[in-house]
Tab-separated table of C-alpha atoms and ligand atoms in Angstrom:
chain	number	residue	atom	x	y	z
Z	1	MET	CA	1.455	27.200	-8.481
Z	2	SER	CA	0.725	27.221	-4.725
Z	3	ARG	CA	2.599	24.739	-2.527
Z	4	LEU	CA	0.802	21.753	-1.023
Z	5	ILE	CA	1.530	21.085	2.650
Z	6	VAL	CA	0.374	17.557	3.527
Z	7	VAL	CA	0.074	16.730	7.223
Z	8	SER	CA	-0.486	13.230	8.618
Z	9	ASN	CA	0.552	11.362	11.744
Z	10	ARG	CA	2.564	8.775	9.822
Z	11	VAL	CA	4.774	10.014	7.029
Z	12	ALA	CA	5.623	7.353	4.476
Z	13	LEU	CA	9.356	7.977	4.544
Z	14	PRO	CA	11.238	5.727	2.148
Z	15	THR	CA	12.552	2.575	3.842
Z	16	ASP	CA	15.931	1.242	2.630
Z	17	GLY	CA	15.932	3.860	-0.097
Z	18	LYS	CA	12.659	2.570	-1.580
Z	19	PRO	CA	9.427	4.589	-1.284
Z	20	GLN	CA	6.634	2.942	0.716
Z	21	ALA	CA	3.591	1.882	-1.264
Z	22	GLY	CA	0.499	2.121	1.016
Z	23	GLY	CA	-2.650	3.746	-0.409
Z	24	LEU	CA	-2.153	7.120	1.279
Z	25	ALA	CA	1.583	7.060	0.543
Z	26	VAL	CA	1.006	6.493	-3.174
Z	27	ALA	CA	-1.646	9.227	-3.420
Z	28	VAL	CA	0.245	11.865	-1.470
Z	29	ARG	CA	3.477	11.155	-3.281
Z	30	ALA	CA	1.701	11.476	-6.631
Z	31	ALA	CA	0.076	14.758	-5.563
Z	32	LEU	CA	3.420	16.124	-4.358
Z	33	LYS	CA	5.220	15.073	-7.529
Z	34	ASN	CA	2.932	17.271	-9.602
Z	35	ARG	CA	3.267	20.358	-7.469
Z	36	PRO	CA	5.767	21.799	-5.011
Z	37	GLY	CA	5.197	21.054	-1.361
Z	38	VAL	CA	6.149	19.302	1.856
Z	39	TRP	CA	4.857	16.215	3.667
Z	40	TYR	CA	4.941	16.840	7.415
Z	41	GLY	CA	4.326	14.443	10.313
Z	42	TRP	CA	5.683	12.213	13.059
Z	43	SER	CA	9.055	10.601	12.383
Z	44	GLY	CA	7.908	7.386	14.081
Z	45	ARG	CA	10.591	7.950	16.754
Z	46	VAL	CA	10.216	8.675	20.463
Z	47	SER	CA	13.011	10.773	21.959
Z	48	ASP	CA	13.794	12.395	25.312
Z	49	GLN	CA	13.878	15.932	23.971
Z	50	PRO	CA	12.244	16.354	20.585
Z	51	ASP	CA	13.743	19.187	18.579
Z	52	SER	CA	11.537	22.260	18.325
Z	53	ARG	CA	12.242	22.367	14.576
Z	54	PRO	CA	11.361	19.514	12.232
Z	55	GLU	CA	14.005	17.580	10.331
Z	56	PHE	CA	13.833	18.162	6.555
Z	57	LEU	CA	14.591	15.352	4.089
Z	58	GLU	CA	14.233	14.980	0.352
Z	59	HIS	CA	13.606	11.771	-1.580
Z	60	GLY	CA	12.480	11.101	-5.133
Z	61	GLY	CA	11.482	14.719	-5.673
Z	62	VAL	CA	9.365	14.826	-2.489
Z	63	GLN	CA	10.240	17.021	0.517
Z	64	TYR	CA	9.568	15.557	3.972
Z	65	ALA	CA	9.570	17.339	7.336
Z	66	VAL	CA	9.383	15.083	10.383
Z	67	THR	CA	9.368	15.525	14.118
Z	68	ASP	CA	9.974	13.146	17.028
Z	69	LEU	CA	7.538	12.769	19.931
Z	70	SER	CA	8.379	12.588	23.630
Z	71	ALA	CA	7.387	9.455	25.570
Z	72	ALA	CA	4.504	11.375	27.223
Z	73	ASP	CA	3.288	12.668	23.837
Z	74	PHE	CA	3.372	9.168	22.348
Z	75	GLN	CA	1.488	7.750	25.324
Z	76	GLU	CA	-1.183	10.440	25.680
Z	77	TYR	CA	-1.667	11.600	22.081
Z	78	TYR	CA	-1.089	8.428	20.000
Z	79	SER	CA	-1.716	5.395	22.235
Z	80	GLY	CA	-4.109	7.197	24.553
Z	81	PHE	CA	-6.514	9.644	22.967
Z	82	ALA	CA	-6.108	8.858	19.236
Z	83	ASN	CA	-6.138	5.083	19.518
Z	84	ARG	CA	-7.987	4.290	22.767
Z	85	VAL	CA	-10.692	6.946	22.465
Z	86	LEU	CA	-11.129	8.309	18.939
Z	87	TRP	CA	-10.412	5.062	17.106
Z	88	PRO	CA	-13.007	2.962	18.985
Z	89	ILE	CA	-15.661	5.703	19.060
Z	90	LEU	CA	-15.325	6.490	15.356
Z	91	HIS	CA	-15.643	2.743	14.713
Z	92	TYR	CA	-18.924	2.679	16.700
Z	93	ARG	CA	-17.257	0.980	19.718
Z	94	VAL	CA	-18.083	3.377	22.547
Z	95	ASP	CA	-17.832	0.366	24.880
Z	96	LEU	CA	-14.071	0.127	24.225
Z	97	ALA	CA	-13.241	3.827	24.683
Z	98	GLU	CA	-10.958	4.586	27.663
Z	99	PHE	CA	-11.202	8.339	28.126
Z	100	SER	CA	-8.958	10.366	30.418
Z	101	ARG	CA	-8.503	14.130	30.648
Z	102	LEU	CA	-4.754	13.614	30.689
Z	103	ASP	CA	-4.852	11.924	27.265
Z	104	LEU	CA	-7.163	14.593	25.844
Z	105	SER	CA	-4.808	17.339	27.005
Z	106	GLY	CA	-1.874	15.394	25.478
Z	107	TYR	CA	-3.755	15.131	22.181
Z	108	LEU	CA	-4.478	18.863	22.126
Z	109	ARG	CA	-0.920	19.691	23.193
Z	110	VAL	CA	0.631	17.602	20.394
Z	111	ASN	CA	-1.759	19.134	17.834
Z	112	GLU	CA	-0.719	22.583	19.026
Z	113	TRP	CA	2.915	21.569	18.685
Z	114	PHE	CA	2.352	20.220	15.166
Z	115	ALA	CA	0.534	23.461	14.306
Z	116	ALA	CA	3.469	25.527	15.592
Z	117	GLN	CA	5.872	23.595	13.353
Z	118	VAL	CA	3.590	23.822	10.308
Z	119	SER	CA	3.058	27.510	11.052
Z	120	ASP	CA	6.792	28.166	10.772
Z	121	MET	CA	6.947	26.740	7.265
Z	122	LEU	CA	3.617	28.148	5.992
Z	123	GLN	CA	3.534	30.769	3.244
Z	124	PRO	CA	0.355	32.802	2.607
Z	125	ASP	CA	-0.772	30.980	-0.559
Z	126	ASP	CA	0.107	27.420	0.574
Z	127	VAL	CA	-2.710	24.881	0.560
Z	128	VAL	CA	-2.841	22.603	3.634
Z	129	TRP	CA	-4.195	19.031	3.428
Z	130	VAL	CA	-4.513	17.197	6.761
Z	131	HIS	CA	-5.194	13.453	7.016
Z	132	ASP	CA	-7.018	11.426	9.622
Z	133	TYR	CA	-8.298	11.451	13.175
Z	134	HIS	CA	-4.957	12.151	14.830
Z	135	MET	CA	-5.146	15.791	13.769
Z	136	MET	CA	-8.749	16.928	13.900
Z	137	PRO	CA	-8.039	20.246	15.720
Z	138	LEU	CA	-5.002	21.220	13.612
Z	139	ALA	CA	-6.771	23.909	11.569
Z	140	ARG	CA	-8.112	25.493	14.763
Z	141	PHE	CA	-4.584	25.937	16.118
Z	142	LEU	CA	-3.347	27.259	12.771
Z	143	ARG	CA	-6.247	29.745	12.540
Z	144	ARG	CA	-5.456	30.946	16.065
Z	145	ARG	CA	-1.994	31.773	14.783
Z	146	GLY	CA	-3.617	33.947	12.141
Z	147	HIS	CA	-3.273	31.682	9.078
Z	148	GLN	CA	-5.934	32.319	6.445
Z	149	ASN	CA	-4.708	29.577	4.081
Z	150	ARG	CA	-7.034	27.187	2.346
Z	151	MET	CA	-7.146	24.064	4.541
Z	152	GLY	CA	-8.694	20.672	3.837
Z	153	PHE	CA	-9.142	17.586	6.006
Z	154	PHE	CA	-9.778	14.001	4.938
Z	155	LEU	CA	-10.979	11.333	7.368
Z	156	HIS	CA	-9.795	7.849	6.347
Z	157	ILE	CA	-11.939	6.045	8.908
Z	158	PRO	CA	-15.730	6.077	9.503
Z	159	LEU	CA	-17.643	8.902	11.145
Z	160	PRO	CA	-20.588	7.638	13.225
Z	161	PRO	CA	-23.924	9.408	13.834
Z	162	PRO	CA	-24.099	12.303	16.345
Z	163	GLU	CA	-25.673	10.050	19.002
Z	164	ILE	CA	-22.336	8.185	19.107
Z	165	LEU	CA	-20.047	11.191	18.602
Z	166	GLN	CA	-21.657	12.944	21.537
Z	167	ALA	CA	-20.500	10.120	23.804
Z	168	LEU	CA	-16.992	11.494	23.343
Z	169	PRO	CA	-16.294	13.805	26.301
Z	170	HIS	CA	-15.400	17.327	25.087
Z	171	HIS	CA	-16.287	16.352	21.500
Z	172	ALA	CA	-16.712	19.999	20.492
Z	173	GLU	CA	-12.973	20.624	21.034
Z	174	VAL	CA	-12.023	17.693	18.814
Z	175	VAL	CA	-14.684	16.686	16.269
Z	176	GLY	CA	-16.284	20.123	16.410
Z	177	ALA	CA	-12.933	21.745	15.627
Z	178	LEU	CA	-13.135	20.318	12.091
Z	179	VAL	CA	-15.236	23.342	11.132
Z	180	ASP	CA	-12.046	25.414	11.021
Z	181	PHE	CA	-11.135	23.600	7.802
Z	182	ASP	CA	-12.570	24.907	4.526
Z	183	LEU	CA	-13.327	21.398	3.246
Z	184	VAL	CA	-13.890	18.223	5.269
Z	185	GLY	CA	-13.867	15.032	3.185
Z	186	PHE	CA	-15.206	11.602	4.106
Z	187	GLN	CA	-15.048	8.137	2.577
Z	188	THR	CA	-18.796	7.779	1.968
Z	189	PRO	CA	-21.939	9.928	1.754
Z	190	ASN	CA	-23.115	8.193	4.920
Z	191	ASP	CA	-20.110	9.478	6.913
Z	192	ARG	CA	-20.564	12.939	5.398
Z	193	ASP	CA	-24.256	13.005	6.329
Z	194	ASN	CA	-23.488	11.907	9.881
Z	195	PHE	CA	-21.184	14.900	10.232
Z	196	ALA	CA	-23.779	17.209	8.694
Z	197	ARG	CA	-26.283	16.068	11.334
Z	198	TYR	CA	-23.688	16.568	14.041
Z	199	LEU	CA	-23.149	20.153	12.856
Z	200	GLN	CA	-26.862	20.828	12.697
Z	201	GLU	CA	-27.264	19.657	16.263
Z	202	ALA	CA	-24.422	21.995	17.232
Z	203	GLY	CA	-26.403	24.901	15.766
Z	204	ALA	CA	-24.859	25.212	12.299
Z	205	ALA	CA	-26.924	26.755	9.521
Z	206	GLY	CA	-27.347	24.340	6.635
Z	207	ARG	CA	-29.856	21.812	5.379
Z	208	ALA	CA	-29.686	18.041	5.892
Z	209	GLY	CA	-27.997	16.585	2.813
Z	210	ALA	CA	-26.394	19.953	2.048
Z	211	ALA	CA	-22.707	20.356	1.450
Z	212	ARG	CA	-21.976	23.576	3.254
Z	213	PHE	CA	-22.642	24.809	6.723
Z	214	ASP	CA	-22.106	28.129	8.427
Z	215	ILE	CA	-21.038	27.986	12.019
Z	216	GLY	CA	-19.171	30.325	14.353
Z	217	GLY	CA	-18.656	32.868	11.563
Z	218	ARG	CA	-17.080	30.297	9.252
Z	219	ARG	CA	-18.261	28.350	6.241
Z	220	VAL	CA	-17.266	24.693	5.975
Z	221	HIS	CA	-17.819	22.472	2.924
Z	222	LEU	CA	-18.415	18.740	3.237
Z	223	GLY	CA	-17.836	16.105	0.577
Z	224	ALA	CA	-17.577	12.348	0.014
Z	225	PHE	CA	-14.403	11.209	-1.735
Z	226	PRO	CA	-14.087	7.399	-1.679
Z	227	VAL	CA	-10.374	6.505	-1.633
Z	228	GLY	CA	-9.194	4.422	-4.562
Z	229	ILE	CA	-6.076	2.372	-5.256
Z	230	ASP	CA	-3.336	2.361	-7.878
Z	231	ALA	CA	-5.226	-0.206	-9.950
Z	232	ALA	CA	-2.801	-0.203	-12.886
Z	233	PHE	CA	0.118	-0.936	-10.538
Z	234	MET	CA	-1.685	-3.826	-8.802
Z	235	LYS	CA	-2.750	-5.326	-12.116
Z	236	LYS	CA	0.767	-5.310	-13.487
Z	237	ALA	CA	2.387	-6.465	-10.244
Z	238	ALA	CA	-0.064	-9.371	-9.972
Z	239	ARG	CA	0.656	-10.551	-13.507
Z	240	ARG	CA	4.418	-10.270	-13.130
Z	241	GLY	CA	4.516	-11.657	-9.609
Z	242	ALA	CA	2.922	-14.934	-10.663
Z	243	ALA	CA	6.251	-16.004	-12.204
Z	244	THR	CA	8.478	-15.219	-9.185
Z	245	ARG	CA	10.190	-17.833	-7.019
Z	246	PHE	CA	8.216	-16.624	-4.017
Z	247	MET	CA	4.945	-17.457	-5.778
Z	248	ARG	CA	6.197	-20.762	-7.187
Z	249	GLU	CA	7.022	-21.804	-3.626
Z	250	LEU	CA	3.659	-20.656	-2.300
Z	251	LYS	CA	1.801	-22.523	-5.053
Z	252	ALA	CA	3.860	-25.651	-4.516
Z	253	SER	CA	3.065	-25.553	-0.807
Z	254	LEU	CA	-0.662	-25.298	-1.561
Z	255	GLY	CA	-0.700	-28.346	-3.847
Z	256	ASP	CA	-4.234	-28.693	-5.195
Z	257	ALA	CA	-5.837	-26.734	-2.361
Z	258	ALA	CA	-7.807	-23.572	-3.162
Z	259	MET	CA	-6.533	-20.527	-1.282
Z	260	ILE	CA	-8.658	-18.109	0.734
Z	261	ILE	CA	-6.872	-14.877	1.604
Z	262	GLY	CA	-7.386	-12.363	4.412
Z	263	VAL	CA	-5.082	-9.346	4.877
Z	264	ASP	CA	-5.705	-7.002	7.802
Z	265	ARG	CA	-3.799	-5.095	10.425
Z	266	LEU	CA	-4.407	-6.836	13.778
Z	267	ASP	CA	-7.342	-4.706	14.924
Z	268	TYR	CA	-10.697	-5.439	16.557
Z	269	SER	CA	-12.490	-3.434	13.851
Z	270	LYS	CA	-11.428	-5.973	11.215
Z	271	GLY	CA	-13.627	-8.824	12.442
Z	272	ILE	CA	-10.844	-11.415	12.327
Z	273	ALA	CA	-12.149	-13.505	15.232
Z	274	GLY	CA	-15.638	-13.808	13.714
Z	275	ARG	CA	-14.098	-14.657	10.358
Z	276	LEU	CA	-12.186	-17.535	11.973
Z	277	ASP	CA	-15.408	-18.796	13.543
Z	278	ALA	CA	-17.078	-18.673	10.123
Z	279	TYR	CA	-14.223	-20.614	8.543
Z	280	GLU	CA	-14.490	-23.254	11.259
Z	281	GLN	CA	-18.220	-23.527	10.681
Z	282	PHE	CA	-17.597	-23.880	6.940
Z	283	LEU	CA	-15.171	-26.757	7.611
Z	284	ALA	CA	-17.623	-28.386	9.979
Z	285	GLU	CA	-20.453	-28.270	7.432
Z	286	ASN	CA	-18.481	-29.094	4.279
Z	287	ALA	CA	-16.486	-32.257	4.779
Z	288	ARG	CA	-15.620	-32.431	1.068
Z	289	TRP	CA	-13.590	-29.243	1.346
Z	290	ARG	CA	-11.434	-30.481	4.232
Z	291	GLY	CA	-7.896	-30.925	2.978
Z	292	ARG	CA	-8.772	-29.066	-0.241
Z	293	VAL	CA	-8.714	-25.498	0.995
Z	294	SER	CA	-6.097	-23.346	2.720
Z	295	TYR	CA	-6.912	-20.073	4.465
Z	296	VAL	CA	-3.965	-17.666	4.595
Z	297	GLN	CA	-4.451	-14.808	7.046
Z	298	ILE	CA	-1.744	-12.101	6.837
Z	299	THR	CA	-1.963	-9.876	9.891
Z	300	PRO	CA	0.790	-7.383	10.695
Z	301	LYS	CA	0.639	-5.947	14.214
Z	302	SER	CA	0.524	-2.307	15.247
Z	303	ARG	CA	-0.416	-0.466	18.484
Z	304	SER	CA	0.795	-3.562	20.341
Z	305	ASP	CA	1.202	-1.751	23.667
Z	306	ILE	CA	-2.536	-0.996	23.865
Z	307	PRO	CA	-4.420	-3.483	26.098
Z	308	GLU	CA	-7.341	-4.058	23.667
Z	309	TYR	CA	-4.830	-5.019	20.952
Z	310	MET	CA	-2.931	-7.369	23.300
Z	311	GLU	CA	-6.197	-9.080	24.161
Z	312	MET	CA	-7.097	-9.438	20.486
Z	313	ASP	CA	-3.690	-10.865	19.697
Z	314	ARG	CA	-4.215	-13.547	22.325
Z	315	GLN	CA	-7.763	-14.286	21.207
Z	316	VAL	CA	-6.913	-14.653	17.498
Z	317	SER	CA	-3.813	-16.784	18.129
Z	318	GLU	CA	-5.867	-19.061	20.371
Z	319	LYS	CA	-8.600	-19.504	17.755
Z	320	VAL	CA	-6.099	-20.287	15.005
Z	321	GLY	CA	-4.448	-22.871	17.257
Z	322	HIS	CA	-7.797	-24.383	18.125
Z	323	ILE	CA	-8.955	-24.676	14.477
Z	324	ASN	CA	-5.674	-26.137	13.261
Z	325	GLY	CA	-5.633	-28.584	16.162
Z	326	ALA	CA	-9.265	-29.633	15.776
Z	327	TRP	CA	-9.490	-29.922	11.965
Z	328	GLY	CA	-5.962	-30.315	10.602
Z	329	ASP	CA	-3.988	-33.512	10.070
Z	330	VAL	CA	-0.343	-34.351	9.439
Z	331	SER	CA	-0.540	-33.394	5.772
Z	332	TRP	CA	-2.943	-30.433	5.968
Z	333	THR	CA	-3.004	-27.178	7.963
Z	334	PRO	CA	-6.377	-25.409	7.624
Z	335	ILE	CA	-5.046	-21.892	8.466
Z	336	ARG	CA	-1.697	-20.212	7.918
Z	337	TYR	CA	-1.581	-17.245	10.268
Z	338	ILE	CA	1.231	-14.785	9.563
Z	339	ASN	CA	2.135	-11.650	11.534
Z	340	GLN	CA	4.567	-10.091	9.079
Z	341	SER	CA	3.799	-7.507	6.420
Z	342	TYR	CA	4.427	-7.960	2.690
Z	343	SER	CA	5.131	-5.452	-0.069
Z	344	ARG	CA	2.285	-4.401	-2.384
Z	345	THR	CA	4.018	-6.321	-5.197
Z	346	ALA	CA	4.044	-9.568	-3.204
Z	347	LEU	CA	0.450	-9.035	-2.048
Z	348	ALA	CA	-0.751	-8.499	-5.617
Z	349	ALA	CA	0.656	-11.892	-6.632
Z	350	ILE	CA	-0.822	-13.569	-3.540
Z	351	TYR	CA	-4.267	-12.039	-4.227
Z	352	ARG	CA	-4.206	-13.308	-7.805
Z	353	CYS	CA	-3.539	-16.832	-6.611
Z	354	ALA	CA	-6.425	-16.757	-4.082
Z	355	ARG	CA	-9.770	-18.198	-5.108
Z	356	VAL	CA	-11.516	-16.168	-2.383
Z	357	GLY	CA	-10.768	-12.743	-0.855
Z	358	LEU	CA	-12.260	-12.592	2.634
Z	359	VAL	CA	-12.844	-8.986	3.807
Z	360	THR	CA	-15.212	-8.950	6.770
Z	361	PRO	CA	-14.595	-5.881	8.968
Z	362	LEU	CA	-17.175	-5.003	11.611
Z	363	ARG	CA	-16.670	-1.380	10.538
Z	364	ASP	CA	-14.202	0.112	8.066
Z	365	GLY	CA	-13.825	3.546	6.459
Z	366	MET	CA	-13.127	2.071	3.024
Z	367	ASN	CA	-10.949	-1.081	3.037
Z	368	LEU	CA	-8.415	-0.969	0.256
Z	369	VAL	CA	-7.660	-4.702	0.485
Z	370	ALA	CA	-11.054	-5.323	-1.145
Z	371	LYS	CA	-10.157	-3.103	-4.099
Z	372	GLU	CA	-6.616	-4.443	-4.372
Z	373	TYR	CA	-7.892	-8.005	-4.379
Z	374	VAL	CA	-10.174	-7.191	-7.327
Z	375	ALA	CA	-7.468	-5.320	-9.274
Z	376	SER	CA	-5.063	-8.252	-8.920
Z	377	GLN	CA	-7.334	-10.940	-10.378
Z	378	ASP	CA	-6.767	-12.800	-13.630
Z	379	PRO	CA	-9.660	-11.589	-15.847
Z	380	GLU	CA	-9.894	-15.063	-17.416
Z	381	ASP	CA	-10.129	-16.892	-14.112
Z	382	PRO	CA	-10.945	-14.387	-11.358
Z	383	GLY	CA	-11.475	-15.129	-7.695
Z	384	VAL	CA	-14.509	-14.080	-5.637
Z	385	LEU	CA	-14.632	-11.217	-3.136
Z	386	ILE	CA	-16.602	-11.734	0.082
Z	387	LEU	CA	-17.214	-8.276	1.512
Z	388	SER	CA	-18.725	-6.983	4.726
Z	389	ARG	CA	-21.683	-4.674	4.384
Z	390	PHE	CA	-19.962	-2.451	6.948
Z	391	ALA	CA	-16.901	-1.650	4.821
Z	392	GLY	CA	-17.026	1.683	2.971
Z	393	ALA	CA	-15.982	-0.192	-0.189
Z	394	VAL	CA	-19.340	-1.970	-0.332
Z	395	ARG	CA	-20.959	1.073	-1.939
Z	396	GLU	CA	-18.778	0.662	-5.001
Z	397	LEU	CA	-18.367	-3.123	-5.047
Z	398	ARG	CA	-21.776	-4.448	-4.048
Z	399	GLU	CA	-22.661	-5.385	-7.646
Z	400	GLY	CA	-19.863	-7.920	-7.822
Z	401	ALA	CA	-18.987	-9.017	-4.299
Z	402	LEU	CA	-20.788	-11.530	-2.110
Z	403	VAL	CA	-21.968	-9.092	0.536
Z	404	VAL	CA	-22.169	-10.480	4.080
Z	405	ASN	CA	-23.084	-9.365	7.559
Z	406	PRO	CA	-19.948	-10.181	9.600
Z	407	HIS	CA	-22.084	-10.560	12.720
Z	408	GLU	CA	-23.829	-13.576	11.174
Z	409	ILE	CA	-21.296	-16.388	11.292
Z	410	GLU	CA	-23.532	-18.851	9.427
Z	411	GLY	CA	-24.001	-16.368	6.576
Z	412	VAL	CA	-20.236	-15.877	6.192
Z	413	ALA	CA	-19.661	-19.667	6.306
Z	414	GLN	CA	-22.242	-20.100	3.559
Z	415	ALA	CA	-20.642	-17.345	1.447
Z	416	ILE	CA	-17.268	-19.113	1.686
Z	417	ARG	CA	-18.797	-22.258	0.182
Z	418	GLN	CA	-20.666	-20.267	-2.469
Z	419	ALA	CA	-17.467	-18.444	-3.451
Z	420	LEU	CA	-15.409	-21.624	-3.684
Z	421	GLU	CA	-18.050	-23.337	-5.816
Z	422	MET	CA	-19.041	-20.389	-8.040
Z	423	PRO	CA	-19.045	-21.179	-11.790
Z	424	LEU	CA	-16.459	-19.425	-13.956
Z	425	GLU	CA	-19.006	-17.415	-15.933
Z	426	GLU	CA	-20.500	-15.856	-12.806
Z	427	ARG	CA	-17.044	-15.103	-11.421
Z	428	ARG	CA	-16.103	-13.277	-14.603
Z	429	ALA	CA	-19.299	-11.239	-14.675
Z	430	ARG	CA	-18.897	-10.195	-11.037
Z	431	TYR	CA	-15.225	-9.339	-11.541
Z	432	LEU	CA	-15.985	-7.106	-14.544
Z	433	ARG	CA	-18.603	-5.151	-12.629
Z	434	MET	CA	-16.165	-4.457	-9.783
Z	435	MET	CA	-13.104	-3.840	-11.932
Z	436	ARG	CA	-14.850	-1.111	-13.883
Z	437	VAL	CA	-15.291	0.908	-10.695
Z	438	VAL	CA	-11.856	0.133	-9.255
Z	439	GLU	CA	-10.122	1.258	-12.453
Z	440	SER	CA	-12.149	4.390	-13.071
Z	441	GLN	CA	-11.977	5.725	-9.503
Z	442	ASP	CA	-8.321	5.140	-8.808
Z	443	ILE	CA	-6.033	6.866	-6.363
Z	444	ALA	CA	-4.933	9.660	-8.699
Z	445	ALA	CA	-8.572	10.571	-9.419
Z	446	TRP	CA	-9.255	10.684	-5.676
Z	447	ALA	CA	-6.394	13.096	-4.884
Z	448	ASN	CA	-7.309	15.336	-7.810
Z	449	GLU	CA	-10.987	15.483	-6.896
Z	450	PHE	CA	-10.239	16.410	-3.316
Z	451	LEU	CA	-7.711	19.087	-4.241
Z	452	ASP	CA	-9.992	20.533	-6.953
Z	453	ALA	CA	-12.819	20.782	-4.445
Z	454	LEU	CA	-10.520	22.410	-1.910
Z	455	GLU	CA	-9.341	24.856	-4.528
Z	456	MET	CA	-12.941	25.852	-5.150
Z	457	SER	CA	-13.914	26.334	-1.537
Z	458	GLN	CA	-13.250	29.943	-0.696
Z	459	ALA	CA	-14.733	29.782	2.703
Z	460	ARG	CA	-12.583	32.441	4.272
Z	461	ARG	CA	-14.165	35.036	2.061
Z	462	GLY	CA	-17.629	33.530	2.296
Z	463	LEU	CA	-17.690	33.008	-1.464
Z	464	VAL	CA	-18.373	29.712	-3.118
Z	465	ALA	CA	-17.390	29.499	-6.753
Z	466	ASN	CA	-18.556	26.836	-9.177
Z	467	LEU	CA	-19.841	24.265	-6.766
Z	468	ARG	CA	-19.438	20.899	-8.373
Z	469	THR	CA	-21.928	18.097	-8.559
Z	470	MET	CA	-20.479	16.313	-5.569
Z	471	PHE	CA	-21.722	19.169	-3.414
Z	472	MET	CA	-25.320	18.344	-4.122
S	501	F6P	O1	-6.182	3.911	8.039
S	501	F6P	C1	-6.284	4.339	9.327
S	501	F6P	C2	-4.940	4.385	10.029
S	501	F6P	O2	-5.109	4.781	11.338
S	501	F6P	C3	-3.930	5.327	9.414
S	501	F6P	O3	-4.111	6.661	9.776
S	501	F6P	C4	-2.703	4.707	9.988
S	501	F6P	O4	-1.519	5.143	9.464
S	501	F6P	C5	-2.983	3.214	9.792
S	501	F6P	O5	-4.344	3.103	10.054
S	501	F6P	C6	-2.135	2.289	10.650
S	501	F6P	O6	-2.257	2.587	12.004
S	501	F6P	P1	-1.018	3.042	12.885
S	501	F6P	O7	-0.395	4.233	12.195
S	501	F6P	O8	-1.586	3.362	14.225
S	501	F6P	O9	-0.086	1.859	12.910
């Protein structure tokens, strides 16, 4: 069996001896448990003189290879180009992009450095699977070193239409470099079609809606592979967690109040500020709910040294303070705003206890919180998911969720009331429709589908064997 070399910026190294349990971490670990391979990426450390060779570690049957970054690499590649240029542009926020040639050259330099390290460990029949926008040009650098291996790329975040992508200076060296992969996977058909149009405009041969394009002497396959979750794990953890001390304390602190839950990394793409405005409007319009509802917003911070994130931090904290000051009283706090992160097990139990799951990103590749919220519900007494029409997950969950436009504050406020007052029968019917999808398209199915498709793409030789239905 060929080895699988997984490459991503963050490597989910075990913390305190326990493996991490994020969506990508669970999927990659499962894929690497079933076949030999290595998971390569950034160690999360910044050091004065990063070693030219990665550090190899082994845990729970999985091999890791990690490398440090220098302060300049971290600044230009991670904080600069990846998160102040690519992140906003791929989330349709050209207005927030802060481009500099220095950051672009840092991004390309770090990708070349990653490629050099991967190159040293690569054997001719290894399969390479690269994740996310930090490493779009990686295959190009590996090909330049002569590697003919099968290489796949999966983008976890959205891909906007060419009109937006072309606003990225030197986009051909970054987004355009994806054609050096054999298979490029996206979260939704919409993202895939946007990339197909981008390729067509760059002169690639291939029809709109098609799944393969020929460009620069290479053939690249495109596919949509919506990321799933470990539904069985969330279901079990939610059931078990209900009896823990942690949950007894949370429930006691809520009293009779119904809980609304929001869980998002502190990021402008998540629509947290608008969500707070909607909650305030809901309180203003529904006096009978005052004192009877508690909105818990769990928001771990990352990228805190980036100015747009600092500004958001200030804005959200201010809004929370304002709402609690204006509407709360001595015995009731309308919002509990928490900046720490919780384990998947704890989150599952919290989701199950929440009458409403509030997921209102302005733009999101998929949004796994939406799926995890559904998987954690009590089938006899499920809560209601309010979901933004701009989350990738809406394609699969629209039959059961209350779908909202996060730009319309009144609409979100109204959905909050509707969710809190929804009769049990309707809640059950909606839950069943969503749970069917969440369970059938789980994380293991996602990893297998992507790797099967990659296995079948023999682009280097210009042959395409057994194209599967997803390539239609
Ligand atoms: O899901 C998108 C993503 O950028 C991942 O690639 C990343 O690991 C995660 O969000 C968290 O962001 P960061 O690694 O910048 O803290």
